[in-house]
Amino acid sequence: TDSNNGSWQDFSRNLEADLKKYEPNNELIAVNAFLIRGNGLVDDIALSAEIVDPIEELDLNAEQRLIADQFISIFENGTTKIEYDYAQNIYDGRGITAGRAGFTSGTGDMLIVIEKYTKIKPDNILKKYIPELKHLEKLRYEDGDKEGSASTKNLQGLVEAWKTSSSDSDFRKIQDEVVDELYFNPALEKANKLGLKYPLSLLSLYDTNIQHGENGLDRLIKKTANNTSPNDGYDEIEWLREFNEHRKV
């Protein structure tokens, strides 16, 4: 390697392997000194018991994240356009579905969006729905009344109010923040704990988190490959195939 370019260079050697190559009958016991021949400057010499390649954590760059969000938008709204102003009752047992990630009136994530928006825009036109959204959340999670939580009887005008509010850049930003907080960041954390390296694997976890919630995502992970993962040496492509097979069930 040409290191005579005026810049500091990093070098690493496996001293035990070097010794075995030239003196195979000797064993490395300790390193007490270095003898360096030639001219130059040397700094920060360090010894390590083993050489460990750095493990790069999975994440998405800006372009990859946009593509991932466009896929999510296809699944949610049938278009690659990020539809912040989407809102309607699709009669899936979750009430009104709205926004870029399909926030719903019956599961609590729509409530989070509107509460965050109300903190920065106290006089917004969605604020009046907060009491009813809290009631619907309680029906689903505390009372176990999923059918009741899907009611839209007291949400007249919410669809129109959501569409109007989506013209506000602050409201769109809040939607982005809630998607990261509830869906993307937890999926990213789980992907890295599992040892996943492919962006497609992260996309699958991200979409699953939106579609099935974090508890549903955790259940699917446990079912996949008998609760093993690439972090345990399991092939990632095979793991992803099995994961998505469980999603179909």
Short mmCIF file of C-alpha atoms in Angstrom, two decimals:
data_model
loop_
_atom_site.label_atom_id
_atom_site.label_comp_id
_atom_site.label_asym_id
_atom_site.label_seq_id
_atom_site.Cartn_x
_atom_site.Cartn_y
_atom_site.Cartn_z
CA THR A 1 0.00 0.00 0.00
CA ASP A 2 1.32 3.46 -0.92
CA SER A 3 1.19 5.44 2.31
CA ASN A 4 3.51 8.25 1.19
CA ASN A 5 0.79 10.76 0.34
CA GLY A 6 1.09 13.25 3.17
CA SER A 7 -1.98 11.96 5.03
CA TRP A 8 -2.35 9.80 8.11
CA GLN A 9 -3.05 6.14 7.31
CA ASP A 10 -4.63 3.36 9.33
CA PHE A 11 -3.05 -0.09 9.25
CA SER A 12 -4.02 -3.28 11.06
CA ARG A 13 -2.26 -6.62 11.20
CA ASN A 14 -3.13 -9.97 12.65
CA LEU A 15 0.15 -10.56 14.50
CA GLU A 16 -0.67 -14.14 15.38
CA ALA A 17 -1.39 -15.00 11.74
CA ASP A 18 1.80 -13.23 10.61
CA LEU A 19 3.84 -15.22 13.12
CA LYS A 20 2.28 -18.53 12.04
CA LYS A 21 3.06 -17.72 8.43
CA TYR A 22 6.77 -17.14 8.96
CA GLU A 23 7.46 -19.14 12.14
CA PRO A 24 4.75 -21.82 12.29
CA ASN A 25 6.28 -23.60 15.26
CA ASN A 26 6.21 -20.53 17.50
CA GLU A 27 3.27 -19.17 19.49
CA LEU A 28 2.42 -15.56 20.26
CA ILE A 29 2.38 -15.09 24.04
CA ALA A 30 2.84 -11.34 24.50
CA VAL A 31 3.84 -8.15 22.68
CA ASN A 32 6.33 -6.07 24.63
CA ALA A 33 7.61 -3.64 21.99
CA PHE A 34 7.48 -2.61 18.33
CA LEU A 35 10.50 -2.14 16.07
CA ILE A 36 9.72 0.04 13.06
CA ARG A 37 12.25 0.51 10.27
CA GLY A 38 12.20 3.44 7.89
CA ASN A 39 11.20 7.10 8.06
CA GLY A 40 7.84 8.49 9.06
CA LEU A 41 5.59 9.33 11.94
CA VAL A 42 3.67 6.75 13.99
CA ASP A 43 0.91 7.41 16.48
CA ASP A 44 -1.92 5.63 18.32
CA ILE A 45 -0.54 2.09 18.33
CA ALA A 46 -3.07 -0.21 19.94
CA LEU A 47 -3.41 -3.93 20.54
CA SER A 48 -6.63 -5.91 20.43
CA ALA A 49 -7.24 -9.47 21.50
CA GLU A 50 -9.18 -10.04 18.28
CA ILE A 51 -9.95 -8.16 15.12
CA VAL A 52 -13.65 -7.50 14.87
CA ASP A 53 -15.12 -6.09 11.71
CA PRO A 54 -17.45 -3.21 12.47
CA ILE A 55 -21.11 -4.14 12.15
CA GLU A 56 -22.99 -1.57 10.16
CA GLU A 57 -26.52 -1.03 11.39
CA LEU A 58 -29.30 -1.10 8.87
CA ASP A 59 -30.94 2.20 7.98
CA LEU A 60 -32.40 3.83 4.88
CA ASN A 61 -30.91 6.77 3.05
CA ALA A 62 -33.24 9.53 1.85
CA GLU A 63 -33.93 7.88 -1.51
CA GLN A 64 -34.57 4.47 0.03
CA ARG A 65 -36.87 5.97 2.65
CA LEU A 66 -38.89 7.74 -0.04
CA ILE A 67 -39.26 4.48 -1.95
CA ALA A 68 -40.31 2.68 1.25
CA ASP A 69 -42.91 5.36 1.99
CA GLN A 70 -44.19 5.14 -1.58
CA PHE A 71 -44.67 1.39 -1.16
CA ILE A 72 -46.54 2.03 2.08
CA SER A 73 -48.69 4.57 0.27
CA ILE A 74 -49.54 2.01 -2.42
CA PHE A 75 -50.65 -0.46 0.24
CA GLU A 76 -52.63 2.18 2.13
CA ASN A 77 -53.99 4.47 -0.56
CA GLY A 78 -53.32 2.82 -3.92
CA THR A 79 -50.85 5.45 -5.13
CA THR A 80 -47.16 6.27 -4.82
CA LYS A 81 -48.11 9.82 -3.84
CA ILE A 82 -47.91 10.42 -0.09
CA GLU A 83 -51.54 11.31 0.59
CA TYR A 84 -51.69 13.35 3.75
CA ASP A 85 -55.25 14.43 2.90
CA TYR A 86 -56.68 10.95 2.39
CA ALA A 87 -59.70 10.28 4.64
CA GLN A 88 -62.68 7.94 4.45
CA ASN A 89 -64.50 5.14 6.19
CA ILE A 90 -63.40 1.92 4.47
CA TYR A 91 -65.52 -0.24 6.81
CA ASP A 92 -62.67 -2.38 8.07
CA GLY A 93 -63.73 -2.29 11.70
CA ARG A 94 -61.43 0.60 12.60
CA GLY A 95 -63.62 3.60 11.89
CA ILE A 96 -62.33 6.41 9.69
CA THR A 97 -58.97 5.83 8.00
CA ALA A 98 -56.94 8.94 7.20
CA GLY A 99 -53.56 10.34 6.32
CA ARG A 100 -50.31 9.05 4.91
CA ALA A 101 -50.19 5.87 7.01
CA GLY A 102 -53.88 5.10 7.39
CA PHE A 103 -54.32 6.50 10.91
CA THR A 104 -57.70 5.34 12.21
CA SER A 105 -60.30 6.75 14.55
CA GLY A 106 -60.78 3.42 16.28
CA THR A 107 -57.20 2.44 17.14
CA GLY A 108 -55.69 5.54 18.74
CA ASP A 109 -53.09 6.66 16.23
CA MET A 110 -55.40 9.28 14.70
CA LEU A 111 -55.89 10.63 18.20
CA ILE A 112 -52.12 10.95 18.65
CA VAL A 113 -51.83 12.92 15.39
CA ILE A 114 -54.60 15.35 16.33
CA GLU A 115 -53.34 15.81 19.90
CA LYS A 116 -49.84 16.63 18.66
CA TYR A 117 -51.28 19.04 16.11
CA THR A 118 -53.40 20.70 18.79
CA LYS A 119 -50.30 21.38 20.88
CA ILE A 120 -48.86 23.61 18.16
CA LYS A 121 -52.19 24.80 16.66
CA PRO A 122 -54.66 24.99 19.58
CA ASP A 123 -57.47 26.41 17.46
CA ASN A 124 -57.40 23.76 14.72
CA ILE A 125 -60.67 22.38 13.34
CA LEU A 126 -59.85 18.77 14.35
CA LYS A 127 -59.51 19.55 18.03
CA LYS A 128 -63.23 19.09 18.75
CA TYR A 129 -62.97 15.38 17.88
CA ILE A 130 -60.43 14.59 20.59
CA PRO A 131 -62.98 13.66 23.32
CA GLU A 132 -64.78 11.22 21.01
CA LEU A 133 -61.49 9.72 19.78
CA LYS A 134 -60.44 9.15 23.39
CA HIS A 135 -63.76 7.45 24.03
CA LEU A 136 -63.31 5.18 21.01
CA GLU A 137 -59.76 4.30 22.09
CA LYS A 138 -61.05 3.35 25.54
CA LEU A 139 -63.75 1.15 24.02
CA ARG A 140 -61.15 -0.82 22.04
CA TYR A 141 -58.31 -1.18 24.50
CA GLU A 142 -59.91 -0.98 27.93
CA ASP A 143 -63.40 -2.33 27.32
CA GLY A 144 -62.51 -4.74 24.52
CA ASP A 145 -65.35 -3.41 22.39
CA LYS A 146 -63.79 -3.38 18.91
CA GLU A 147 -67.15 -3.04 17.22
CA GLY A 148 -68.02 -0.01 19.33
CA SER A 149 -64.62 1.58 18.67
CA ALA A 150 -65.37 1.52 14.94
CA SER A 151 -68.37 3.81 15.34
CA THR A 152 -68.30 7.07 13.37
CA LYS A 153 -71.66 8.32 14.66
CA ASN A 154 -70.09 11.20 16.58
CA LEU A 155 -67.41 12.00 14.00
CA GLN A 156 -69.52 13.87 11.48
CA GLY A 157 -67.39 16.28 9.49
CA LEU A 158 -64.06 14.72 10.47
CA VAL A 159 -63.27 13.55 6.94
CA GLU A 160 -63.67 17.04 5.55
CA ALA A 161 -61.80 18.61 8.47
CA TRP A 162 -58.87 16.23 7.93
CA LYS A 163 -58.68 17.04 4.24
CA THR A 164 -58.74 20.78 4.98
CA SER A 165 -56.10 20.51 7.72
CA SER A 166 -53.76 18.64 5.37
CA SER A 167 -53.12 21.85 3.45
CA ASP A 168 -51.20 23.01 6.55
CA SER A 169 -47.51 22.03 6.37
CA ASP A 170 -47.42 21.73 10.17
CA PHE A 171 -50.16 19.10 10.05
CA ARG A 172 -48.27 17.15 7.38
CA LYS A 173 -45.11 17.37 9.47
CA ILE A 174 -46.98 15.98 12.47
CA GLN A 175 -48.12 13.03 10.37
CA ASP A 176 -44.48 12.40 9.39
CA GLU A 177 -43.39 12.53 13.03
CA VAL A 178 -46.07 10.10 14.20
CA VAL A 179 -45.20 7.65 11.41
CA ASP A 180 -41.57 7.71 12.56
CA GLU A 181 -42.46 7.47 16.24
CA LEU A 182 -45.04 4.68 16.01
CA TYR A 183 -44.04 2.71 12.95
CA PHE A 184 -40.69 3.34 11.24
CA ASN A 185 -38.35 3.76 14.23
CA PRO A 186 -39.66 0.70 16.12
CA ALA A 187 -39.36 -1.36 12.92
CA LEU A 188 -35.79 -0.11 12.40
CA GLU A 189 -34.84 -0.99 15.97
CA LYS A 190 -36.26 -4.49 15.63
CA ALA A 191 -34.55 -4.98 12.25
CA ASN A 192 -31.15 -4.21 13.76
CA LYS A 193 -31.77 -6.44 16.77
CA LEU A 194 -32.62 -9.24 14.35
CA GLY A 195 -29.42 -8.62 12.37
CA LEU A 196 -31.26 -7.71 9.16
CA LYS A 197 -29.16 -6.01 6.48
CA TYR A 198 -31.42 -5.58 3.46
CA PRO A 199 -33.62 -2.48 3.01
CA LEU A 200 -36.38 -4.76 1.71
CA SER A 201 -36.39 -6.58 5.05
CA LEU A 202 -36.82 -3.29 6.89
CA LEU A 203 -39.62 -2.28 4.53
CA SER A 204 -41.44 -5.51 5.31
CA LEU A 205 -41.19 -4.89 9.07
CA TYR A 206 -42.20 -1.24 8.60
CA ASP A 207 -45.33 -2.13 6.63
CA THR A 208 -46.20 -4.94 9.05
CA ASN A 209 -45.99 -2.51 11.96
CA ILE A 210 -48.48 -0.22 10.23
CA GLN A 211 -50.83 -3.01 9.19
CA HIS A 212 -50.74 -5.17 12.32
CA GLY A 213 -49.36 -2.94 15.06
CA GLU A 214 -46.25 -3.54 17.13
CA ASN A 215 -47.77 -6.47 19.03
CA GLY A 216 -48.69 -8.12 15.75
CA LEU A 217 -45.20 -7.50 14.40
CA ASP A 218 -43.65 -9.09 17.48
CA ARG A 219 -45.89 -12.15 17.15
CA LEU A 220 -44.87 -12.63 13.52
CA ILE A 221 -41.18 -12.27 14.37
CA LYS A 222 -41.49 -14.96 17.05
CA LYS A 223 -43.21 -17.31 14.60
CA THR A 224 -40.52 -16.88 11.96
CA ALA A 225 -37.73 -19.47 11.84
CA ASN A 226 -38.67 -20.75 15.30
CA ASN A 227 -37.85 -17.34 16.80
CA THR A 228 -34.36 -17.28 15.32
CA SER A 229 -32.99 -14.63 12.97
CA PRO A 230 -30.00 -13.61 10.85
CA ASN A 231 -28.44 -12.49 14.12
CA ASP A 232 -28.31 -16.20 14.98
CA GLY A 233 -26.82 -17.09 11.60
CA TYR A 234 -30.12 -17.69 9.81
CA ASP A 235 -30.12 -16.76 6.11
CA GLU A 236 -31.84 -13.37 5.74
CA ILE A 237 -33.57 -14.10 2.43
CA GLU A 238 -35.02 -17.31 3.81
CA TRP A 239 -36.00 -15.52 7.03
CA LEU A 240 -37.82 -12.82 5.07
CA ARG A 241 -39.62 -15.39 2.94
CA GLU A 242 -40.84 -17.23 6.05
CA PHE A 243 -41.83 -13.95 7.74
CA ASN A 244 -44.00 -12.92 4.79
CA GLU A 245 -45.53 -16.39 4.58
CA HIS A 246 -46.71 -15.96 8.18
CA ARG A 247 -48.14 -12.56 7.25
CA LYS A 248 -50.44 -14.25 4.74
CA VAL A 249 -52.06 -16.43 7.39
#
